CSV table of C-alpha atoms in Angstrom, one decimal:
chain,number,residue,atom,x,y,z
A,1,UNK,CA,20.1,-1.3,-43.5
A,2,UNK,CA,19.0,-4.7,-42.2
A,3,UNK,CA,20.4,-6.4,-45.3
A,4,UNK,CA,23.6,-4.5,-44.9
A,5,UNK,CA,24.1,-5.6,-41.3
A,6,UNK,CA,23.1,-9.2,-42.3
A,7,UNK,CA,25.8,-9.1,-45.0
A,8,UNK,CA,28.4,-7.8,-42.6
A,9,UNK,CA,27.7,-10.6,-40.1
A,10,UNK,CA,27.8,-13.3,-42.8
A,11,UNK,CA,31.3,-12.0,-43.9
A,12,UNK,CA,32.6,-11.8,-40.3
A,13,UNK,CA,31.2,-15.2,-39.4
A,14,UNK,CA,32.7,-16.7,-42.5
A,15,UNK,CA,36.1,-15.2,-41.7
A,16,UNK,CA,35.9,-16.5,-38.1
A,17,UNK,CA,35.1,-20.0,-39.2
A,18,UNK,CA,37.7,-20.0,-41.9
A,19,UNK,CA,40.3,-18.7,-39.5
A,20,UNK,CA,39.4,-21.2,-36.9
A,21,UNK,CA,39.4,-24.0,-39.4
A,22,UNK,CA,42.8,-23.0,-40.9
A,23,UNK,CA,44.4,-22.8,-37.4
A,24,UNK,CA,43.0,-26.2,-36.5
A,25,UNK,CA,44.4,-27.8,-39.6
A,26,UNK,CA,47.7,-26.1,-39.7
A,27,UNK,CA,48.6,-26.0,-36.0
A,28,UNK,CA,50.4,-28.7,-34.0
A,29,UNK,CA,47.4,-29.3,-31.8
A,30,UNK,CA,43.6,-28.9,-32.2
A,31,UNK,CA,42.2,-25.4,-31.8
A,32,UNK,CA,40.4,-25.5,-28.5
A,33,UNK,CA,37.8,-22.8,-29.4
A,34,UNK,CA,37.0,-24.4,-32.7
A,35,UNK,CA,36.8,-27.9,-31.4
A,36,UNK,CA,34.7,-26.6,-28.5
A,37,UNK,CA,32.1,-25.4,-31.0
A,38,UNK,CA,32.2,-28.6,-32.9
A,39,UNK,CA,31.9,-30.9,-29.9
A,40,UNK,CA,31.0,-28.8,-26.8
A,41,UNK,CA,31.7,-30.2,-23.4
A,42,UNK,CA,29.0,-31.0,-20.9
A,43,UNK,CA,29.4,-27.7,-19.1
A,44,UNK,CA,28.4,-25.8,-22.3
A,45,UNK,CA,25.2,-27.8,-22.8
A,46,UNK,CA,21.9,-27.0,-21.2
A,47,UNK,CA,21.3,-28.4,-17.7
A,48,UNK,CA,18.0,-29.3,-16.2
A,49,UNK,CA,16.5,-28.8,-12.8
A,50,UNK,CA,15.8,-32.4,-11.8
A,51,UNK,CA,12.9,-32.3,-9.3
A,52,UNK,CA,13.0,-35.3,-7.0
A,53,UNK,CA,9.3,-35.2,-6.3
A,54,UNK,CA,8.7,-36.3,-2.8
A,55,UNK,CA,12.2,-37.8,-2.7
A,56,UNK,CA,10.4,-40.9,-3.9
A,57,UNK,CA,13.3,-42.2,-6.0
A,58,UNK,CA,14.8,-45.6,-6.9
A,59,UNK,CA,18.1,-46.6,-8.4
A,60,UNK,CA,16.5,-48.1,-11.5
A,61,UNK,CA,14.4,-45.1,-12.2
A,62,UNK,CA,17.4,-42.7,-11.6
A,63,UNK,CA,19.4,-44.7,-14.2
A,64,UNK,CA,16.5,-44.7,-16.7
A,65,UNK,CA,16.0,-40.9,-16.4
A,66,UNK,CA,19.7,-40.1,-16.7
A,67,UNK,CA,19.8,-42.2,-19.9
A,68,UNK,CA,16.8,-40.2,-21.3
A,69,UNK,CA,18.5,-36.9,-20.4
A,70,UNK,CA,21.9,-38.0,-21.8
A,71,UNK,CA,20.4,-39.1,-25.1
A,72,UNK,CA,18.7,-35.7,-25.4
A,73,UNK,CA,22.0,-33.8,-25.2
A,74,UNK,CA,21.6,-32.5,-21.6
A,75,UNK,CA,24.9,-31.6,-20.0
A,76,UNK,CA,24.0,-31.8,-16.4
A,77,UNK,CA,21.4,-32.0,-13.7
A,78,UNK,CA,20.6,-30.0,-10.6
A,79,UNK,CA,19.3,-32.5,-8.1
A,80,UNK,CA,16.4,-30.6,-6.5
A,81,UNK,CA,14.5,-32.5,-3.7
A,82,UNK,CA,11.0,-31.1,-3.5
A,83,UNK,CA,7.5,-32.0,-2.1
A,84,UNK,CA,5.4,-34.4,-4.1
A,85,UNK,CA,3.0,-32.5,-6.4
A,86,UNK,CA,-0.4,-31.8,-4.8
A,87,UNK,CA,-2.2,-33.6,-7.6
A,88,UNK,CA,-0.5,-36.9,-6.9
A,89,UNK,CA,-2.1,-39.4,-4.6
A,90,UNK,CA,0.7,-39.7,-2.0
A,91,UNK,CA,-0.7,-43.1,-0.9
A,92,UNK,CA,1.2,-44.5,-3.8
A,93,UNK,CA,4.4,-42.6,-2.9
A,94,UNK,CA,7.2,-43.8,-0.7
A,95,UNK,CA,9.0,-40.6,0.5
A,96,UNK,CA,12.6,-40.8,1.7
A,97,UNK,CA,13.7,-38.4,4.4
A,98,UNK,CA,16.1,-35.7,3.3
A,99,UNK,CA,19.7,-36.4,4.5
A,100,UNK,CA,18.6,-39.8,5.9
A,101,UNK,CA,21.2,-42.5,5.2
A,102,UNK,CA,19.0,-44.0,2.5
A,103,UNK,CA,18.6,-40.6,0.8
A,104,UNK,CA,22.3,-39.9,1.1
A,105,UNK,CA,23.2,-43.1,-0.7
A,106,UNK,CA,20.7,-42.5,-3.4
A,107,UNK,CA,21.9,-38.9,-4.1
A,108,UNK,CA,25.5,-40.2,-4.2
A,109,UNK,CA,24.4,-42.9,-6.6
A,110,UNK,CA,22.7,-40.4,-8.8
A,111,UNK,CA,25.8,-38.2,-8.9
A,112,UNK,CA,28.0,-41.1,-9.8
A,113,UNK,CA,25.7,-42.3,-12.5
A,114,UNK,CA,25.6,-38.7,-13.9
A,115,UNK,CA,29.4,-38.7,-14.1
A,116,UNK,CA,29.4,-42.1,-15.9
A,117,UNK,CA,27.4,-40.5,-18.7
A,118,UNK,CA,29.9,-37.6,-19.0
A,119,UNK,CA,27.4,-35.2,-17.4
A,120,UNK,CA,27.6,-32.9,-14.4
A,121,UNK,CA,25.7,-32.9,-11.1
A,122,UNK,CA,24.8,-30.0,-8.9
A,123,UNK,CA,22.9,-30.2,-5.6
A,124,UNK,CA,20.3,-27.9,-4.2
A,125,UNK,CA,21.0,-27.1,-0.5
A,126,UNK,CA,17.9,-28.1,1.5
A,127,UNK,CA,14.6,-28.6,-0.3
A,128,UNK,CA,12.3,-26.2,-2.1
A,129,UNK,CA,13.2,-22.7,-1.1
A,130,UNK,CA,14.5,-20.8,0.9
A,131,UNK,CA,16.7,-22.8,3.3
A,132,UNK,CA,14.7,-24.2,6.3
A,133,UNK,CA,13.5,-27.3,8.1
A,134,UNK,CA,11.6,-28.8,10.9
A,135,UNK,CA,14.8,-29.2,12.9
A,136,UNK,CA,15.4,-25.5,13.5
A,137,UNK,CA,15.3,-24.1,17.0
A,138,UNK,CA,13.2,-21.0,17.8
A,139,UNK,CA,16.3,-18.8,17.9
A,140,UNK,CA,17.3,-19.9,14.4
A,141,UNK,CA,14.0,-18.9,12.7
A,142,UNK,CA,13.6,-16.1,10.2
A,143,UNK,CA,12.2,-12.8,11.6
A,144,UNK,CA,10.6,-9.7,10.5
A,145,UNK,CA,9.0,-6.6,12.0
A,146,UNK,CA,5.6,-5.4,10.8
A,147,UNK,CA,4.2,-2.0,11.7
A,148,UNK,CA,0.6,-0.9,12.2
A,149,UNK,CA,-0.8,2.6,12.7
A,150,UNK,CA,-4.0,3.7,14.4
A,151,UNK,CA,-5.1,7.4,14.4
A,152,UNK,CA,-6.0,9.0,17.7
A,153,UNK,CA,-7.1,12.5,18.7
A,154,UNK,CA,-6.9,14.4,22.0
A,155,UNK,CA,-9.5,13.2,24.5
A,156,UNK,CA,-9.6,9.6,23.1
A,157,UNK,CA,-8.9,6.8,25.4
A,158,UNK,CA,-6.5,4.1,24.1
A,159,UNK,CA,-7.7,0.8,25.5
A,160,UNK,CA,-6.2,-2.3,23.9
A,161,UNK,CA,-4.7,-5.6,24.9
A,162,UNK,CA,-1.4,-6.8,23.4
A,163,UNK,CA,-3.3,-9.6,21.8
A,164,UNK,CA,-5.8,-7.2,20.1
A,165,UNK,CA,-2.9,-5.0,18.8
A,166,UNK,CA,-1.2,-8.1,17.4
A,167,UNK,CA,-4.4,-9.2,15.7
A,168,UNK,CA,-5.0,-5.8,14.1
A,169,UNK,CA,-1.4,-5.6,12.8
A,170,UNK,CA,-1.3,-9.1,11.3
A,171,UNK,CA,-4.8,-8.8,9.7
A,172,UNK,CA,-3.8,-5.6,8.0
A,173,UNK,CA,-0.3,-6.8,6.8
A,174,UNK,CA,0.0,-8.6,3.6
A,175,UNK,CA,0.7,-12.3,4.5
A,176,UNK,CA,3.2,-13.8,2.1
A,177,UNK,CA,1.4,-16.8,0.6
A,178,UNK,CA,-1.1,-16.6,3.5
A,179,UNK,CA,1.5,-17.9,5.9
A,180,UNK,CA,1.2,-17.1,9.7
A,181,UNK,CA,4.1,-16.5,12.1
A,182,UNK,CA,4.9,-19.1,14.6
A,183,UNK,CA,5.3,-16.4,17.3
A,184,UNK,CA,4.3,-12.7,17.5
A,185,UNK,CA,5.5,-10.3,20.2
A,186,UNK,CA,5.3,-6.6,20.7
A,187,UNK,CA,8.6,-4.9,19.8
A,188,UNK,CA,7.7,-1.3,20.3
A,189,UNK,CA,4.7,0.9,21.1
A,190,UNK,CA,4.7,4.6,20.5
A,191,UNK,CA,2.4,7.6,20.1
A,192,UNK,CA,3.6,9.9,17.3
A,193,UNK,CA,2.3,13.4,16.6
A,194,UNK,CA,1.0,13.9,13.0
A,195,UNK,CA,3.0,17.2,12.8
A,196,UNK,CA,6.2,15.7,14.2
A,197,UNK,CA,9.5,17.6,13.7
A,198,UNK,CA,11.8,15.6,16.0
A,199,UNK,CA,12.0,12.1,17.4
A,200,UNK,CA,12.0,13.7,20.9
A,201,UNK,CA,8.3,14.3,20.4
A,202,UNK,CA,7.5,10.6,20.3
A,203,UNK,CA,6.0,9.1,23.4
A,204,UNK,CA,7.1,5.6,24.3
A,205,UNK,CA,4.1,3.7,25.7
A,206,UNK,CA,5.8,0.4,26.5
A,207,UNK,CA,6.0,1.3,30.2
A,208,UNK,CA,2.2,1.8,30.2
A,209,UNK,CA,1.6,-1.9,29.4
A,210,UNK,CA,0.4,-3.6,32.5
A,211,UNK,CA,1.3,-7.1,33.8
A,212,UNK,CA,-1.9,-8.3,32.2
A,213,UNK,CA,-0.5,-7.2,28.8
A,214,UNK,CA,-3.0,-4.4,28.4
A,215,UNK,CA,-2.7,-0.6,27.8
A,216,UNK,CA,-5.1,2.1,28.9
A,217,UNK,CA,-4.0,5.6,28.1
A,218,UNK,CA,-5.7,9.0,27.8
A,219,UNK,CA,-4.5,10.7,24.6
A,220,UNK,CA,-3.3,14.3,25.2
A,221,UNK,CA,-4.5,17.3,23.1
A,222,UNK,CA,-3.5,17.1,19.5
A,223,UNK,CA,-3.6,14.6,16.6
A,224,UNK,CA,-1.5,11.4,16.8
A,225,UNK,CA,-0.9,7.9,15.4
A,226,UNK,CA,-0.4,4.9,17.6
A,227,UNK,CA,2.5,3.3,15.8
A,228,UNK,CA,3.7,-0.1,17.0
A,229,UNK,CA,5.8,-2.9,15.7
A,230,UNK,CA,5.2,-6.7,16.0
A,231,UNK,CA,8.2,-9.0,15.8
A,232,UNK,CA,7.3,-12.1,14.0
A,233,UNK,CA,9.3,-15.4,14.4
A,234,UNK,CA,9.1,-18.0,11.7
A,235,UNK,CA,6.8,-16.0,9.4
A,236,UNK,CA,8.0,-17.8,6.4
A,237,UNK,CA,7.9,-21.6,5.7
A,238,UNK,CA,9.8,-23.5,3.1
A,239,UNK,CA,8.0,-23.6,-0.3
A,240,UNK,CA,7.4,-27.2,-1.4
A,241,UNK,CA,9.8,-28.6,1.2
A,242,UNK,CA,10.3,-32.4,1.0
A,243,UNK,CA,10.2,-34.6,4.1
A,244,UNK,CA,13.0,-33.7,6.4
A,245,UNK,CA,13.5,-30.1,5.1
A,246,UNK,CA,10.1,-28.6,5.2
A,247,UNK,CA,8.9,-26.3,8.0
A,248,UNK,CA,10.1,-22.8,9.0
A,249,UNK,CA,12.8,-20.9,7.1
A,250,UNK,CA,16.1,-20.1,8.9
A,251,UNK,CA,17.4,-16.7,9.9
A,252,UNK,CA,19.7,-15.7,7.0
A,253,UNK,CA,21.2,-12.8,9.1
A,254,UNK,CA,23.0,-15.2,11.5
A,255,UNK,CA,26.4,-16.6,10.4
A,256,UNK,CA,26.2,-19.5,12.8
A,257,UNK,CA,22.7,-20.5,11.6
A,258,UNK,CA,23.9,-20.5,8.0
A,259,UNK,CA,27.0,-22.5,8.8
A,260,UNK,CA,25.0,-25.0,10.9
A,261,UNK,CA,22.6,-25.5,8.0
A,262,UNK,CA,25.3,-26.1,5.5
A,263,UNK,CA,27.3,-28.4,7.7
A,264,UNK,CA,24.4,-30.8,7.7
A,265,UNK,CA,25.3,-31.7,4.1
A,266,UNK,CA,28.5,-33.3,5.3
A,267,UNK,CA,26.4,-36.2,6.5
A,268,UNK,CA,26.3,-37.3,2.8
A,269,UNK,CA,30.0,-37.9,2.9
A,270,UNK,CA,29.9,-39.4,6.4
A,271,UNK,CA,27.3,-42.0,5.3
A,272,UNK,CA,28.8,-42.8,1.9
A,273,UNK,CA,32.5,-42.2,2.4
A,274,UNK,CA,32.7,-40.0,-0.7
A,275,UNK,CA,33.7,-36.4,-0.5
A,276,UNK,CA,31.2,-33.9,-1.7
A,277,UNK,CA,33.5,-32.6,-4.4
A,278,UNK,CA,33.7,-36.1,-6.0
A,279,UNK,CA,30.0,-36.1,-6.4
A,280,UNK,CA,28.9,-32.6,-7.3
A,281,UNK,CA,30.3,-29.6,-9.2
A,282,UNK,CA,28.3,-27.0,-7.2
A,283,UNK,CA,25.9,-26.5,-4.4
A,284,UNK,CA,22.9,-24.4,-5.4
A,285,UNK,CA,20.8,-21.7,-3.6
A,286,UNK,CA,17.4,-20.8,-5.1
A,287,UNK,CA,15.9,-17.3,-4.9
A,288,UNK,CA,16.0,-15.5,-1.6
A,289,UNK,CA,12.2,-15.2,-1.0
A,290,UNK,CA,12.2,-14.3,2.7
A,291,UNK,CA,8.9,-12.5,2.7
A,292,UNK,CA,10.3,-9.3,4.1
A,293,UNK,CA,12.7,-10.6,6.6
A,294,UNK,CA,14.2,-7.5,8.2
A,295,UNK,CA,15.4,-8.3,11.7
A,296,UNK,CA,17.5,-10.5,13.9
A,297,UNK,CA,18.4,-10.6,17.6
A,298,UNK,CA,21.0,-8.0,18.5
A,299,UNK,CA,20.4,-5.8,15.5
A,300,UNK,CA,20.0,-2.7,17.7
A,301,UNK,CA,23.5,-2.9,19.1
A,302,UNK,CA,25.1,-4.0,15.8
A,303,UNK,CA,23.6,-1.0,14.1
A,304,UNK,CA,24.9,1.3,16.9
A,305,UNK,CA,28.4,-0.1,16.5
A,306,UNK,CA,28.4,0.5,12.8
A,307,UNK,CA,26.6,3.9,12.5
A,308,UNK,CA,27.2,5.5,15.9
A,309,UNK,CA,23.6,6.3,16.8
A,310,UNK,CA,20.7,4.3,18.2
A,311,UNK,CA,18.1,3.0,15.8
A,312,UNK,CA,15.3,2.5,18.4
A,313,UNK,CA,14.0,6.1,18.3
A,314,UNK,CA,13.4,5.7,14.5
A,315,UNK,CA,11.5,2.4,14.7
A,316,UNK,CA,8.1,4.1,13.7
A,317,UNK,CA,9.7,5.1,10.4
A,318,UNK,CA,12.1,2.5,9.1
A,319,UNK,CA,10.0,-0.7,8.5
A,320,UNK,CA,7.8,-1.2,5.5
A,321,UNK,CA,5.8,-3.9,3.8
A,322,UNK,CA,8.1,-5.6,1.3
A,323,UNK,CA,5.7,-5.7,-1.6
A,324,UNK,CA,4.8,-2.1,-1.2
A,325,UNK,CA,7.8,-0.2,0.1
A,326,UNK,CA,7.7,3.2,1.9
A,327,UNK,CA,4.2,4.6,1.1
A,328,UNK,CA,4.5,7.9,2.9
A,329,UNK,CA,6.9,10.7,2.3
A,330,UNK,CA,8.4,10.3,5.8
A,331,UNK,CA,5.4,10.7,8.1
A,332,UNK,CA,6.2,14.4,8.5
A,333,UNK,CA,5.7,17.7,6.7
A,334,UNK,CA,8.9,19.2,8.2
A,335,UNK,CA,11.6,19.1,5.5
A,336,UNK,CA,14.5,19.0,7.9
A,337,UNK,CA,13.0,16.0,9.8
A,338,UNK,CA,12.1,14.4,6.5
A,339,UNK,CA,15.7,14.5,5.4
A,340,UNK,CA,16.7,13.0,8.7
A,341,UNK,CA,14.3,10.1,8.3
A,342,UNK,CA,15.5,9.5,4.7
A,343,UNK,CA,19.0,9.2,5.9
A,344,UNK,CA,18.1,6.8,8.7
A,345,UNK,CA,16.1,4.7,6.3
A,346,UNK,CA,19.1,4.5,3.9
A,347,UNK,CA,21.4,3.5,6.8
A,348,UNK,CA,19.0,0.9,8.0
A,349,UNK,CA,18.6,-0.7,4.6
A,350,UNK,CA,22.3,-0.6,3.9
A,351,UNK,CA,22.8,-2.3,7.3
A,352,UNK,CA,20.3,-5.1,6.3
A,353,UNK,CA,22.2,-5.7,3.0
A,354,UNK,CA,25.5,-5.8,4.7
A,355,UNK,CA,24.3,-8.2,7.4
A,356,UNK,CA,22.7,-10.5,4.9
A,357,UNK,CA,25.7,-10.7,2.6
A,358,UNK,CA,28.2,-11.2,5.4
A,359,UNK,CA,26.2,-13.8,7.3
A,360,UNK,CA,24.6,-15.7,4.5
A,361,UNK,CA,26.0,-15.2,0.9
A,362,UNK,CA,29.7,-15.0,1.9
A,363,UNK,CA,29.4,-17.9,4.3
A,364,UNK,CA,27.8,-20.0,1.6
A,365,UNK,CA,30.5,-19.1,-0.9
A,366,UNK,CA,33.2,-19.8,1.7
A,367,UNK,CA,31.7,-23.2,2.6
A,368,UNK,CA,31.7,-24.2,-1.0
A,369,UNK,CA,35.3,-23.1,-1.5
A,370,UNK,CA,36.4,-24.9,1.7
A,371,UNK,CA,35.0,-28.2,0.3
A,372,UNK,CA,36.3,-27.6,-3.3
A,373,UNK,CA,32.8,-27.0,-4.7
A,374,UNK,CA,31.4,-24.2,-6.8
A,375,UNK,CA,28.8,-21.9,-5.3
A,376,UNK,CA,25.8,-21.4,-7.6
A,377,UNK,CA,23.5,-18.7,-6.3
A,378,UNK,CA,20.5,-16.6,-7.1
A,379,UNK,CA,20.8,-13.1,-5.6
A,380,UNK,CA,17.2,-11.9,-6.1
A,381,UNK,CA,14.0,-12.5,-4.1
A,382,UNK,CA,12.0,-10.7,-1.4
A,383,UNK,CA,13.0,-8.3,0.0
A,384,UNK,CA,14.5,-7.3,-3.4
A,385,UNK,CA,17.2,-5.0,-2.0
A,386,UNK,CA,19.3,-7.8,-0.5
A,387,UNK,CA,22.4,-6.7,-2.4
A,388,UNK,CA,21.4,-7.9,-5.9
A,389,UNK,CA,24.6,-6.4,-7.4
A,390,UNK,CA,27.0,-7.1,-4.6
A,391,UNK,CA,25.3,-10.5,-4.1
A,392,UNK,CA,26.0,-11.5,-7.7
A,393,UNK,CA,29.7,-10.6,-7.3
A,394,UNK,CA,30.3,-13.1,-4.5
A,395,UNK,CA,29.4,-16.6,-5.8
A,396,UNK,CA,31.4,-18.7,-8.3
A,397,UNK,CA,28.3,-18.9,-10.5
A,398,UNK,CA,25.8,-16.1,-10.2
A,399,UNK,CA,22.4,-17.1,-11.6
A,400,UNK,CA,19.5,-15.1,-13.2
A,401,UNK,CA,16.0,-16.2,-14.2
A,402,UNK,CA,13.6,-16.0,-17.1
A,403,UNK,CA,9.9,-16.6,-16.9
A,404,UNK,CA,8.8,-18.0,-20.3
A,405,UNK,CA,5.1,-17.8,-19.3
A,406,UNK,CA,5.3,-14.0,-18.5
A,407,UNK,CA,7.0,-13.0,-21.8
A,408,UNK,CA,7.5,-14.1,-25.3
A,409,UNK,CA,3.8,-14.9,-25.8
A,410,UNK,CA,3.4,-13.2,-29.2
A,411,UNK,CA,4.9,-13.7,-32.7
A,412,UNK,CA,7.4,-11.0,-32.0
A,413,UNK,CA,9.3,-10.5,-28.8
A,414,UNK,CA,7.6,-7.9,-26.6
A,415,UNK,CA,9.1,-6.3,-23.5
A,416,UNK,CA,7.3,-7.4,-20.3
A,417,UNK,CA,7.9,-5.9,-16.9
A,418,UNK,CA,6.2,-8.9,-15.2
A,419,UNK,CA,8.7,-10.8,-13.1
A,420,UNK,CA,11.4,-8.6,-14.5
A,421,UNK,CA,13.6,-11.5,-15.5
A,422,UNK,CA,15.7,-9.4,-17.9
A,423,UNK,CA,16.9,-7.2,-15.0
A,424,UNK,CA,17.7,-10.3,-12.9
A,425,UNK,CA,19.8,-11.6,-15.8
A,426,UNK,CA,21.5,-8.3,-16.3
A,427,UNK,CA,22.4,-8.0,-12.6
A,428,UNK,CA,23.7,-11.6,-12.6
A,429,UNK,CA,25.8,-11.0,-15.7
A,430,UNK,CA,27.0,-7.6,-14.6
A,431,UNK,CA,28.0,-8.7,-11.1
A,432,UNK,CA,29.6,-11.8,-12.4
A,433,UNK,CA,31.6,-10.0,-15.0
A,434,UNK,CA,32.8,-7.4,-12.5
A,435,UNK,CA,34.0,-10.2,-10.3
A,436,UNK,CA,35.7,-12.0,-13.2
A,437,UNK,CA,33.4,-15.0,-13.2
A,438,UNK,CA,33.3,-17.0,-16.4
A,439,UNK,CA,30.0,-18.9,-15.8
A,440,UNK,CA,26.7,-17.0,-15.6
A,441,UNK,CA,23.8,-19.3,-15.3
A,442,UNK,CA,20.0,-18.9,-15.6
A,443,UNK,CA,17.0,-20.7,-14.2
A,444,UNK,CA,15.4,-20.8,-17.6
A,445,UNK,CA,11.9,-21.4,-18.8
A,446,UNK,CA,10.3,-20.9,-15.4
A,447,UNK,CA,6.6,-21.5,-16.0
A,448,UNK,CA,3.5,-21.8,-13.9
A,449,UNK,CA,0.9,-21.6,-16.6
A,450,UNK,CA,0.6,-22.8,-20.2
A,451,UNK,CA,2.8,-25.7,-19.3
A,452,UNK,CA,1.7,-27.9,-22.2
A,453,UNK,CA,1.7,-25.0,-24.8
A,454,UNK,CA,5.4,-24.2,-24.7
A,455,UNK,CA,7.1,-25.0,-28.1
A,456,UNK,CA,10.8,-25.5,-28.9
A,457,UNK,CA,10.6,-22.3,-30.9
A,458,UNK,CA,9.6,-20.4,-27.7
A,459,UNK,CA,12.3,-22.1,-25.8
A,460,UNK,CA,15.0,-21.2,-28.3
A,461,UNK,CA,13.8,-17.6,-28.5
A,462,UNK,CA,13.8,-17.2,-24.8
A,463,UNK,CA,17.2,-18.7,-24.4
A,464,UNK,CA,18.5,-16.4,-27.1
A,465,UNK,CA,17.3,-13.5,-25.0
A,466,UNK,CA,19.1,-15.0,-22.0
A,467,UNK,CA,22.3,-15.1,-24.0
A,468,UNK,CA,21.8,-11.5,-25.1
A,469,UNK,CA,21.4,-10.5,-21.5
A,470,UNK,CA,24.8,-12.1,-20.6
A,471,UNK,CA,23.9,-15.7,-19.6
A,472,UNK,CA,26.1,-18.5,-20.9
A,473,UNK,CA,24.7,-21.5,-19.0
A,474,UNK,CA,21.1,-22.6,-19.1
A,475,UNK,CA,19.4,-24.6,-16.3
A,476,UNK,CA,16.1,-25.6,-17.8
A,477,UNK,CA,13.1,-25.5,-15.5
A,478,UNK,CA,12.5,-28.4,-15.2
A,479,UNK,CA,12.6,-32.1,-15.6
A,480,UNK,CA,10.4,-34.0,-13.2
A,481,UNK,CA,11.4,-37.2,-11.5
A,482,UNK,CA,8.3,-39.2,-12.7
A,483,UNK,CA,8.2,-43.1,-12.6
A,484,UNK,CA,7.6,-44.7,-16.0
A,485,UNK,CA,4.5,-46.4,-14.7
A,486,UNK,CA,3.0,-43.0,-13.6
A,487,UNK,CA,1.6,-42.6,-17.2
A,488,UNK,CA,0.9,-39.4,-18.9
A,489,UNK,CA,1.6,-36.6,-18.0
A,490,UNK,CA,3.4,-38.0,-15.0
A,491,UNK,CA,4.4,-36.1,-11.8
A,492,UNK,CA,4.6,-32.4,-12.6
A,493,UNK,CA,5.7,-29.4,-10.5
A,494,UNK,CA,6.3,-26.4,-12.8
A,495,UNK,CA,8.1,-25.6,-16.0
A,496,UNK,CA,7.8,-26.0,-19.7
A,497,UNK,CA,7.2,-29.8,-19.6
A,498,UNK,CA,10.6,-31.1,-20.4
A,499,UNK,CA,9.6,-34.8,-20.6
A,500,UNK,CA,10.2,-37.7,-22.9
A,501,UNK,CA,6.4,-37.8,-23.1
A,502,UNK,CA,6.3,-34.4,-24.8
A,503,UNK,CA,5.7,-34.7,-28.5
A,504,UNK,CA,8.7,-32.5,-29.3
A,505,UNK,CA,11.1,-34.4,-27.1
A,506,UNK,CA,12.6,-36.5,-30.0
A,507,UNK,CA,13.8,-33.2,-31.5
A,508,UNK,CA,15.1,-31.6,-28.3
A,509,UNK,CA,18.7,-32.9,-28.9
A,510,UNK,CA,18.9,-30.5,-31.9
A,511,UNK,CA,18.2,-27.5,-29.6
A,512,UNK,CA,20.7,-28.9,-27.1
A,513,UNK,CA,23.3,-29.1,-29.8
A,514,UNK,CA,22.5,-25.6,-30.9
């Protein structure tokens, strides 16, 4: 059967080539499809994520590295400012502040030099991921609510300070990358019967908190849980942020915060006199790793306006740890009340998705369109529900991801659930196709281990799987800005060591041509 299918494909391929060739020779003009395969444009070639390590860049080195990439058949670069690798002695590094006048002129220079070589330049918004910076005000910070439960029985005395409740909650909660919130405050404090059948049985204890921020309360007869929520401000910081764009992550649920952040990029044009669309093809947003962001100011009233009932009575049931999800059935054995809680949870999560897409994703796409740029966007992250299908239908170029170090580690391809890159690609491709997008890109060959073991064979095999899952544009992860005098192996962040110092680099152009 395998030989039969192989024979069929050979015949079909031969007919297609013959047909294309005949049309090209006999027509008045060249056949665009045929010629495209013979000499593909830059947009069809692999791109690279070009890490500007520490933003410690110079014009001479920018030119040298672009020459290296052009000679290797690379079609474009994603300029990606990022912190200097931790292994590098930063005493020898001269960092340049993100969006400073010097940096703006250098990024414009890099984009112009890219164009001179017939290549394409994209630009990461901000630095590292997600969007954030030291310049954000407190009311612009990312927020989440974490919930803690303490069992109590009738006759017990609840005697806690607000500080002790916050400490217990934060110690029990999974801290994303061991990061701590910039500010914690008590959002709600309730006593919930273990056999609850209606929210009317919940006792609100906030009025029992004294001016000294302490609560002393005699628990009535029965079995209960003290259920309370802590509102965390700035619980997430930018991963690998470079100088000028490190610090806390912004609130992605606020339209004005998103727009203020994007408008900062206009300083590039102000300083250089060059419109953004003359420098870049697209602005890029990396994965939405918000560490469980689930709140913003005014959410209670916005929810009421949309769904017609108050969310506050259901606070004890709607929040969950992002890496775990809802771990209990609904906190009740009463089936009627359980269904009610399931419905509220659905409404609340649908509300989160809607607020996120309206106030971040669509604002980002609209900003790009307004400035004649394409929007390149990754719709996955944490929390994972942030509209991964709807989110991929909004941008000009939806983007998936594949982790070469988590898959493709044997002689034959083996399915791996780890990092789930296939499903990310499928969502990006499906959303993009439904929205009529022609370009579906992929952050390809993401790798945090076995960096020096990755072969061209593995890279080809992984990219073939990307194409099968609907990807048609590869952004290789990644090419490090590393000065020539840095020696071997140079400055390295992550990735499959795309470097002119790699022993297979002289052969990479063949893969790029393929």
